[in-house]
Amino acid sequence: MSLKVENLEKNMVKLTIEVEAAEFDRALNDAYQKTKSQFNIPGFRKGKAPRKMIEGMYGKGIFYEDAANDLISDAYEEALEEYDGREIVSRPEVDVVQIGEGQNFIFTAEVAVKPEVTLGQYKGVEIDKVEAEVTDAEVDAEIEKERETNAREIDVDDRPVQDGDEVILDFEGFKDGVAFEGGKGEDYPLTIGSGSFIPGFEEQLIGAEIGKELEVNVTFPEYYQADDLAGADAAFQCSVKQIKVKELPELDDEFASEVSEFDTMEEYRADVKKQLLEKKEAEVKRAKKNAVVDAVTANAEMEIPVPMIEYQQRQMIEDFSQRLQSQGLSMEQYLQFTNSTMSTMMDQVKPQAEQRIRQSLVLEAVVAAEQIAASEEEYKEELERMSKEYGMEVEAIETALGEAGEEQVKLDLAINKAVQFLVENAVEVEPKAEAQASAEDAE
């Protein structure tokens, strides 16, 4: 096997791989041996026809495709061992150049290679200064959520339905006087004002009395999932069977002791504020990291090959598909429900895919520029963390990782250190809008 490397534009490389004629002839014979039982040749028992006889009847190239497929995989892997250029980051686009019995088999494999990155300013980039603050209103809102969670429902039978009530009702829908499929419900719980039903339905239940039937008239949305109901007028015969309201607990020391480990509302509020502050501080920290990486990435220059982006797009869609499956939904069902196609999904994720690649390449370039590396101690600590996460022995994880996996883990650790390095060297400035407003106030 021989290899010729040609650098193309936009970080693409063409590998021309030539396999000796003897190897191709061997592959031809192997293809014949594997598939000869599939041919029915008059005068020969099935699987006993000579190769020349089959080729004479079906054409000389009848076994070429199988032979080529057999050779390409091994020859390409062998070529990769010989190739010493930049890292290949896409699957090969294969094209057969020469094929024939008694001839050297020649094919090309076009691949994308990792782009070279020219870093711009990466130390001392400016980012907006953001402080983690918690207001009394936010504390009140968080406590109110807990209050709602601990509310109890009580039945109401001395008044009609009001906004905010939860009702239990029976209903049946009719279109042009005919009941339609899926339009009937019994003992259906509905919170008035939740907006969970067809627009206009809930509002018409306000004022309804228990046990008295009423008619609710609605128009289905134009893009309703059932085509025969989309945009159609319908009438629902409804009967409210039960009205419930939430009774919220008093915000006193007793409430605090029931929902927390504290005895007083003052202590409880202080703890809620502390937890909200810790959450906001974590969010600010993440936002700061993202802002720094975005700024450094924007300052860098690189030319990302199209196949590299397409591979990332497919990977993102595959990850999304797996998340759907974990929720009991297939990708086909999702596309049908969202009236979408795989092509539109590829377009939707393309900007994010490209940005992910840019950020990854830039951070790797920072690692190289600053000679950042993970220490052996840090690597061992990461193995311990993975051991706890996956419930495996450290030795088993090391075996599973192999040499390539170990290098990737160490690179990931180095990239994390690079991000921290960039954050530590960033300059926080007052947001321009706030600075301008402050200046105007001073005037």
Coordinates of C-alpha atoms in Angstrom, one line a residue:
M1 CA 0.0 0.0 0.0
S2 CA 1.2 3.5 -0.8
L3 CA -0.1 6.8 0.4
K4 CA -0.1 10.3 -1.2
V5 CA -1.3 13.3 0.8
E6 CA -2.7 16.4 -0.9
N7 CA -3.6 19.5 1.2
L8 CA -6.8 21.1 -0.1
E9 CA -8.5 24.4 0.8
K10 CA -10.5 25.0 4.0
N11 CA -8.6 22.4 6.1
M12 CA -9.5 19.5 3.9
V13 CA -7.0 16.8 2.9
K14 CA -7.1 14.2 0.1
L15 CA -5.5 10.9 0.8
T16 CA -4.8 8.9 -2.3
I17 CA -4.4 5.2 -1.3
E18 CA -3.0 2.6 -3.7
V19 CA -3.3 -1.1 -3.1
E20 CA -1.2 -3.6 -5.0
A21 CA -3.0 -5.6 -7.8
A22 CA -2.3 -8.9 -6.1
E23 CA -4.2 -7.7 -3.0
F24 CA -7.2 -6.6 -5.1
D25 CA -7.2 -9.9 -7.0
R26 CA -7.2 -11.7 -3.7
A27 CA -10.1 -9.6 -2.5
L28 CA -11.9 -10.4 -5.8
N29 CA -11.5 -14.1 -5.2
D30 CA -12.7 -13.7 -1.5
A31 CA -15.8 -11.9 -2.8
Y32 CA -16.5 -14.7 -5.2
Q33 CA -16.1 -17.3 -2.5
K34 CA -18.4 -15.4 -0.1
T35 CA -21.2 -14.8 -2.6
K36 CA -21.1 -17.6 -5.1
S37 CA -23.9 -19.5 -3.4
Q38 CA -26.2 -16.6 -4.4
F39 CA -26.0 -17.3 -8.1
N40 CA -28.1 -19.7 -10.2
I41 CA -26.2 -20.7 -13.3
P42 CA -27.7 -23.2 -15.7
G43 CA -25.8 -26.5 -15.7
F44 CA -24.2 -25.9 -12.3
R45 CA -25.4 -26.7 -8.8
K46 CA -26.0 -23.6 -6.7
G47 CA -22.7 -22.4 -5.4
K48 CA -20.6 -24.5 -7.7
A49 CA -20.4 -22.2 -10.8
P50 CA -16.9 -21.1 -11.7
R51 CA -16.1 -17.5 -11.2
K52 CA -15.5 -16.9 -14.9
M53 CA -18.9 -18.3 -15.7
I54 CA -20.6 -15.9 -13.2
E55 CA -18.6 -13.0 -14.5
G56 CA -19.5 -13.9 -18.1
M57 CA -23.2 -13.9 -17.3
Y58 CA -23.4 -10.9 -14.9
G59 CA -20.4 -8.8 -16.1
K60 CA -16.8 -8.7 -15.2
G61 CA -17.3 -6.2 -12.4
I62 CA -19.9 -8.3 -10.5
F63 CA -17.5 -8.8 -7.6
Y64 CA -15.7 -5.4 -7.8
E65 CA -17.9 -3.7 -5.2
D66 CA -17.6 -6.4 -2.6
A67 CA -13.8 -6.6 -3.2
A68 CA -13.5 -2.8 -2.9
N69 CA -15.5 -2.6 0.3
D70 CA -13.3 -5.3 1.8
L71 CA -10.1 -3.5 0.9
I72 CA -11.0 0.1 1.6
S73 CA -11.6 -0.3 5.3
D74 CA -8.2 -2.1 6.0
A75 CA -6.3 0.1 3.5
Y76 CA -7.7 3.3 5.1
E77 CA -6.7 2.2 8.6
E78 CA -3.2 1.3 7.4
A79 CA -3.0 4.7 5.7
L80 CA -3.9 6.4 8.9
E81 CA -1.0 4.8 10.6
E82 CA 1.4 6.1 8.0
Y83 CA -0.3 9.6 7.8
D84 CA 1.6 12.1 10.0
G85 CA -0.4 15.3 9.3
R86 CA -2.8 17.2 11.4
E87 CA -5.5 15.3 13.3
I88 CA -8.3 14.0 11.1
V89 CA -11.7 15.1 12.5
S90 CA -14.3 13.7 10.0
R91 CA -15.3 10.5 8.4
P92 CA -13.6 9.9 5.0
E93 CA -15.5 10.7 1.7
V94 CA -14.3 7.9 -0.5
D95 CA -14.1 7.9 -4.3
V96 CA -12.7 5.0 -6.3
V97 CA -10.2 6.1 -8.9
Q98 CA -9.0 2.8 -10.5
I99 CA -10.4 -0.7 -10.2
G100 CA -10.0 -3.8 -12.2
E101 CA -8.6 -7.3 -12.1
G102 CA -4.8 -7.3 -12.5
Q103 CA -4.6 -3.5 -11.7
N104 CA -3.6 -1.6 -8.6
F105 CA -6.7 -0.6 -6.7
I106 CA -6.6 3.2 -6.2
F107 CA -9.1 5.2 -4.2
T108 CA -9.1 8.7 -2.5
A109 CA -10.4 9.6 0.9
E110 CA -11.2 13.3 1.5
V111 CA -11.1 14.2 5.2
A112 CA -11.3 17.3 7.3
V113 CA -8.3 18.1 9.6
K114 CA -8.3 20.0 12.8
P115 CA -8.0 23.7 12.0
E116 CA -5.0 25.8 13.1
V117 CA -6.1 28.5 15.6
T118 CA -4.7 32.0 15.7
L119 CA -5.4 33.3 19.2
G120 CA -6.2 36.9 19.6
Q121 CA -6.3 38.6 23.0
Y122 CA -7.0 36.0 25.6
K123 CA -5.5 37.4 28.7
G124 CA -7.1 40.5 30.2
V125 CA -10.4 40.3 28.2
E126 CA -13.1 42.6 29.5
I127 CA -16.4 41.2 30.7
D128 CA -19.4 42.9 32.4
K129 CA -19.2 42.9 36.2
V130 CA -22.1 41.1 37.7
E131 CA -22.9 40.9 41.4
A132 CA -25.0 38.1 43.1
E133 CA -27.7 39.9 45.0
V134 CA -31.0 38.6 46.5
T135 CA -33.9 41.0 47.1
D136 CA -36.6 40.7 49.7
A137 CA -39.1 40.2 46.9
E138 CA -37.2 37.1 45.7
V139 CA -37.1 35.7 49.2
D140 CA -40.9 36.4 49.5
A141 CA -41.5 34.6 46.2
E142 CA -39.5 31.6 47.3
I143 CA -41.4 31.3 50.5
E144 CA -44.6 31.7 48.7
K145 CA -43.7 28.7 46.5
E146 CA -43.2 26.7 49.7
R147 CA -46.5 28.0 51.0
E148 CA -48.3 26.9 47.8
T149 CA -46.7 23.5 48.1
N150 CA -48.1 23.1 51.7
A151 CA -51.5 24.5 50.9
R152 CA -54.5 22.2 51.5
E153 CA -57.5 21.9 49.2
I154 CA -61.0 22.4 50.6
D155 CA -64.3 21.8 48.9
V156 CA -66.6 24.7 48.2
D157 CA -70.3 24.1 47.6
D158 CA -72.0 27.5 48.5
R159 CA -70.9 29.6 45.5
P160 CA -70.3 29.3 41.7
V161 CA -66.9 28.8 40.0
Q162 CA -64.4 31.7 40.4
D163 CA -61.1 32.4 38.7
G164 CA -58.3 30.3 40.3
D165 CA -60.6 27.5 41.5
E166 CA -59.8 23.9 40.7
V167 CA -62.9 22.2 39.3
I168 CA -63.8 18.6 38.6
L169 CA -66.0 18.4 35.6
D170 CA -67.5 16.1 32.9
F171 CA -67.6 17.4 29.4
E172 CA -68.3 16.3 25.8
G173 CA -67.4 18.2 22.7
F174 CA -69.5 18.5 19.5
K175 CA -68.6 19.7 16.1
D176 CA -71.6 20.6 13.9
G177 CA -73.8 18.7 16.4
V178 CA -71.7 15.5 16.2
A179 CA -69.5 14.3 19.1
F180 CA -65.9 14.1 18.0
E181 CA -63.2 11.6 19.0
G182 CA -61.1 12.6 22.1
G183 CA -63.6 15.3 23.0
K184 CA -65.1 13.6 26.1
G185 CA -63.8 13.7 29.7
E186 CA -65.1 12.5 33.0
D187 CA -64.0 13.7 36.5
Y188 CA -61.5 16.0 34.7
P189 CA -59.5 18.3 37.0
L190 CA -59.0 21.8 35.7
T191 CA -57.6 24.9 37.3
I192 CA -59.5 28.0 36.1
G193 CA -57.0 30.5 34.6
S194 CA -54.2 28.0 34.1
G195 CA -54.5 28.2 30.3
S196 CA -54.2 24.5 29.9
F197 CA -57.4 24.0 27.9
I198 CA -58.6 25.3 24.6
P199 CA -58.5 29.2 24.6
G200 CA -61.7 30.6 25.9
F201 CA -62.9 27.4 27.6
E202 CA -61.9 28.1 31.2
E203 CA -63.2 31.7 31.2
Q204 CA -66.7 30.5 30.3
L205 CA -66.8 28.2 33.3
I206 CA -66.6 31.1 35.7
G207 CA -70.0 31.5 37.3
A208 CA -70.9 27.9 36.7
E209 CA -72.7 26.1 39.5
I210 CA -72.2 22.6 40.8
G211 CA -74.6 20.1 39.1
K212 CA -75.9 22.5 36.5
E213 CA -75.1 21.9 32.9
L214 CA -73.8 24.6 30.6
E215 CA -72.6 24.9 27.1
V216 CA -69.1 26.3 26.3
N217 CA -68.5 27.5 22.8
V218 CA -64.9 27.6 21.5
T219 CA -62.8 27.8 18.3
F220 CA -59.9 25.5 18.0
P221 CA -56.5 27.0 17.1
E222 CA -55.6 27.1 13.5
Y223 CA -52.6 24.8 14.1
Y224 CA -54.4 22.3 16.4
Q225 CA -52.8 18.9 16.3
A226 CA -56.0 17.2 15.1
D227 CA -56.4 18.4 11.5
D228 CA -60.2 17.9 11.4
L229 CA -60.5 20.2 14.4
A230 CA -58.0 22.9 13.4
G231 CA -59.7 26.2 13.2
A232 CA -63.2 24.6 13.7
D233 CA -66.0 25.9 16.0
A234 CA -67.1 23.4 18.7
A235 CA -69.6 23.3 21.6
F236 CA -68.8 21.5 24.8
Q237 CA -71.6 20.3 27.1
C238 CA -70.2 20.7 30.6
S239 CA -71.2 19.8 34.2
V240 CA -69.2 21.0 37.2
K241 CA -69.2 18.3 39.8
Q242 CA -66.8 19.8 42.4
I243 CA -65.2 23.1 43.3
K244 CA -62.0 23.2 45.2
V245 CA -59.9 26.1 46.5
K246 CA -56.5 26.2 48.1
E247 CA -56.2 27.2 51.7
L248 CA -52.7 28.7 52.3
P249 CA -51.0 28.3 55.7
E250 CA -50.2 31.4 57.7
L251 CA -46.7 32.7 57.5
D252 CA -45.8 32.4 61.1
D253 CA -43.3 30.5 63.3
E254 CA -45.4 27.4 63.1
F255 CA -45.2 27.4 59.3
A256 CA -41.4 27.9 59.5
S257 CA -41.0 24.9 61.9
E258 CA -43.1 22.7 59.7
V259 CA -41.2 23.4 56.4
S260 CA -37.7 23.8 57.8
E261 CA -35.3 23.0 60.6
F262 CA -35.8 26.5 62.1
D263 CA -38.2 27.6 64.8
T264 CA -38.9 31.1 63.7
M265 CA -39.8 32.9 60.4
E266 CA -36.8 35.2 60.9
E267 CA -34.4 32.3 60.9
Y268 CA -36.3 30.6 58.0
R269 CA -36.2 33.8 55.9
A270 CA -32.4 34.2 56.6
D271 CA -31.8 30.6 55.4
V272 CA -33.9 31.0 52.3
K273 CA -31.9 34.1 51.5
K274 CA -28.7 32.3 52.1
Q275 CA -29.6 29.4 49.7
L276 CA -30.8 31.8 47.0
L277 CA -27.5 33.7 47.3
E278 CA -25.5 30.6 47.0
K279 CA -27.5 29.6 43.9
K280 CA -27.1 33.1 42.3
E281 CA -23.3 33.0 43.1
A282 CA -23.0 29.7 41.2
E283 CA -25.0 31.2 38.3
V284 CA -22.8 34.3 38.2
K285 CA -19.7 32.1 38.3
R286 CA -21.0 30.1 35.3
A287 CA -22.0 33.2 33.5
K288 CA -18.6 34.7 34.1
K289 CA -16.9 31.6 32.6
N290 CA -19.2 31.6 29.6
A291 CA -18.6 35.3 29.0
V292 CA -14.8 35.0 29.2
V293 CA -14.7 32.0 26.9
D294 CA -17.1 33.7 24.4
A295 CA -14.9 36.8 24.4
V296 CA -11.7 34.8 23.9
T297 CA -13.3 32.7 21.1
A298 CA -14.5 35.8 19.3
N299 CA -11.0 37.2 19.3
A300 CA -9.5 34.0 17.7
E301 CA -9.3 33.2 14.0
M302 CA -9.8 29.8 12.4
E303 CA -11.4 28.1 9.4
I304 CA -13.6 25.2 10.4
P305 CA -14.1 22.6 7.7
V306 CA -17.7 21.9 6.8
P307 CA -17.5 18.1 7.5
M308 CA -16.4 18.9 11.1
I309 CA -19.4 21.1 11.7
E310 CA -21.8 18.5 10.1
Y311 CA -20.3 15.8 12.4
Q312 CA -21.0 17.9 15.4
Q313 CA -24.5 18.7 14.2
R314 CA -25.3 14.9 13.8
Q315 CA -23.8 14.2 17.3
M316 CA -26.0 16.9 18.9
I317 CA -29.1 15.5 17.2
E318 CA -28.1 12.0 18.3
D319 CA -27.7 13.1 21.9
F320 CA -31.1 14.8 21.7
S321 CA -32.6 11.6 20.2
Q322 CA -31.3 9.6 23.2
R323 CA -32.8 12.0 25.6
L324 CA -36.1 11.7 23.8
Q325 CA -35.9 7.9 24.0
S326 CA -35.3 8.1 27.8
Q327 CA -38.7 9.9 27.9
G328 CA -40.4 7.3 25.8
L329 CA -40.5 9.3 22.6
S330 CA -38.9 8.5 19.3
M331 CA -37.2 11.0 17.0
E332 CA -39.8 10.2 14.3
Q333 CA -42.6 11.0 16.7
Y334 CA -40.9 14.3 17.7
L335 CA -40.5 15.3 14.1
Q336 CA -44.2 14.5 13.5
F337 CA -45.4 16.4 16.5
T338 CA -43.3 19.5 15.8
N339 CA -44.0 19.4 12.0
S340 CA -40.3 19.4 11.5
T341 CA -37.7 17.4 9.4
M342 CA -34.2 16.2 10.1
S343 CA -32.9 18.8 7.6
T344 CA -34.5 21.7 9.5
M345 CA -33.1 20.3 12.8
M346 CA -29.6 20.2 11.2
D347 CA -30.1 23.9 10.3
Q348 CA -31.3 24.8 13.8
V349 CA -28.3 23.3 15.6
K350 CA -25.7 24.5 13.1
P351 CA -24.8 27.8 14.9
Q352 CA -24.5 26.1 18.2
A353 CA -22.5 23.2 16.7
E354 CA -20.0 25.7 15.1
Q355 CA -19.7 27.7 18.3
R356 CA -19.0 24.5 20.3
I357 CA -16.2 23.6 17.9
R358 CA -14.7 27.1 18.0
Q359 CA -14.7 27.2 21.8
S360 CA -13.2 23.7 22.0
L361 CA -10.4 24.6 19.6
V362 CA -9.7 27.9 21.2
L363 CA -9.4 26.3 24.7
E364 CA -7.1 23.7 23.3
A365 CA -5.0 26.5 21.8
V366 CA -4.8 28.3 25.2
V367 CA -3.7 25.0 26.8
A368 CA -0.9 24.8 24.3
A369 CA 0.1 28.4 24.5
E370 CA 0.2 28.5 28.3
Q371 CA 1.6 24.9 28.5
I372 CA -1.2 23.9 30.8
A373 CA -1.3 20.3 31.8
A374 CA -3.1 18.1 34.4
S375 CA -0.9 16.8 37.1
E376 CA -0.8 13.1 37.9
E377 CA -2.5 13.9 41.2
E378 CA -5.3 15.7 39.5
Y379 CA -5.7 12.8 37.1
K380 CA -5.9 10.3 40.0
E381 CA -8.5 12.6 41.8
E382 CA -10.6 12.6 38.6
L383 CA -10.4 8.8 38.4
E384 CA -11.6 8.6 42.0
R385 CA -14.5 11.0 41.1
M386 CA -15.4 8.8 38.1
S387 CA -15.2 5.7 40.3
K388 CA -17.8 7.1 42.7
E389 CA -20.0 8.3 39.9
Y390 CA -20.1 5.1 37.9
G391 CA -19.8 2.7 40.8
M392 CA -16.7 1.1 39.4
E393 CA -13.2 0.3 40.7
V394 CA -10.5 2.8 39.7
E395 CA -8.6 0.0 38.0
A396 CA -11.6 -1.0 36.0
I397 CA -12.1 2.6 34.8
E398 CA -8.4 2.9 33.8
T399 CA -8.7 -0.3 31.8
A400 CA -11.9 0.9 30.1
L401 CA -10.3 4.2 29.3
G402 CA -7.2 2.8 27.7
E403 CA -4.4 5.0 26.5
A404 CA -6.6 7.2 24.2
G405 CA -9.2 7.7 27.0
E406 CA -6.5 8.6 29.5
E407 CA -5.2 11.3 27.2
Q408 CA -8.7 12.7 26.7
V409 CA -9.4 12.9 30.4
K410 CA -6.1 14.7 30.9
L411 CA -6.9 17.1 28.1
D412 CA -10.4 17.8 29.6
L413 CA -8.8 18.5 33.0
A414 CA -6.3 20.8 31.3
I415 CA -9.1 22.7 29.5
N416 CA -10.9 23.2 32.8
K417 CA -7.7 24.7 34.1
A418 CA -7.4 26.9 31.0
V419 CA -10.9 28.2 31.6
Q420 CA -10.0 29.1 35.2
F421 CA -6.8 30.7 34.0
L422 CA -8.8 32.9 31.5
V423 CA -11.3 33.9 34.3
E424 CA -8.5 34.8 36.7
N425 CA -6.9 37.0 34.0
A426 CA -10.2 38.6 32.9
V427 CA -11.0 42.2 33.7
E428 CA -14.5 43.0 35.1
V429 CA -15.9 46.3 34.1
E430 CA -19.2 48.1 34.9
P431 CA -21.8 47.3 32.2
K432 CA -21.9 50.2 29.7
A433 CA -25.7 50.7 30.1
E434 CA -25.3 51.1 33.9
A435 CA -22.2 53.3 33.6
Q436 CA -24.1 55.6 31.2
A437 CA -27.1 55.7 33.5
S438 CA -24.9 56.6 36.4
A439 CA -23.3 59.4 34.5
E440 CA -26.7 60.7 33.5
D441 CA -27.8 60.6 37.1
A442 CA -24.7 62.5 38.2
E443 CA -25.5 65.3 35.8

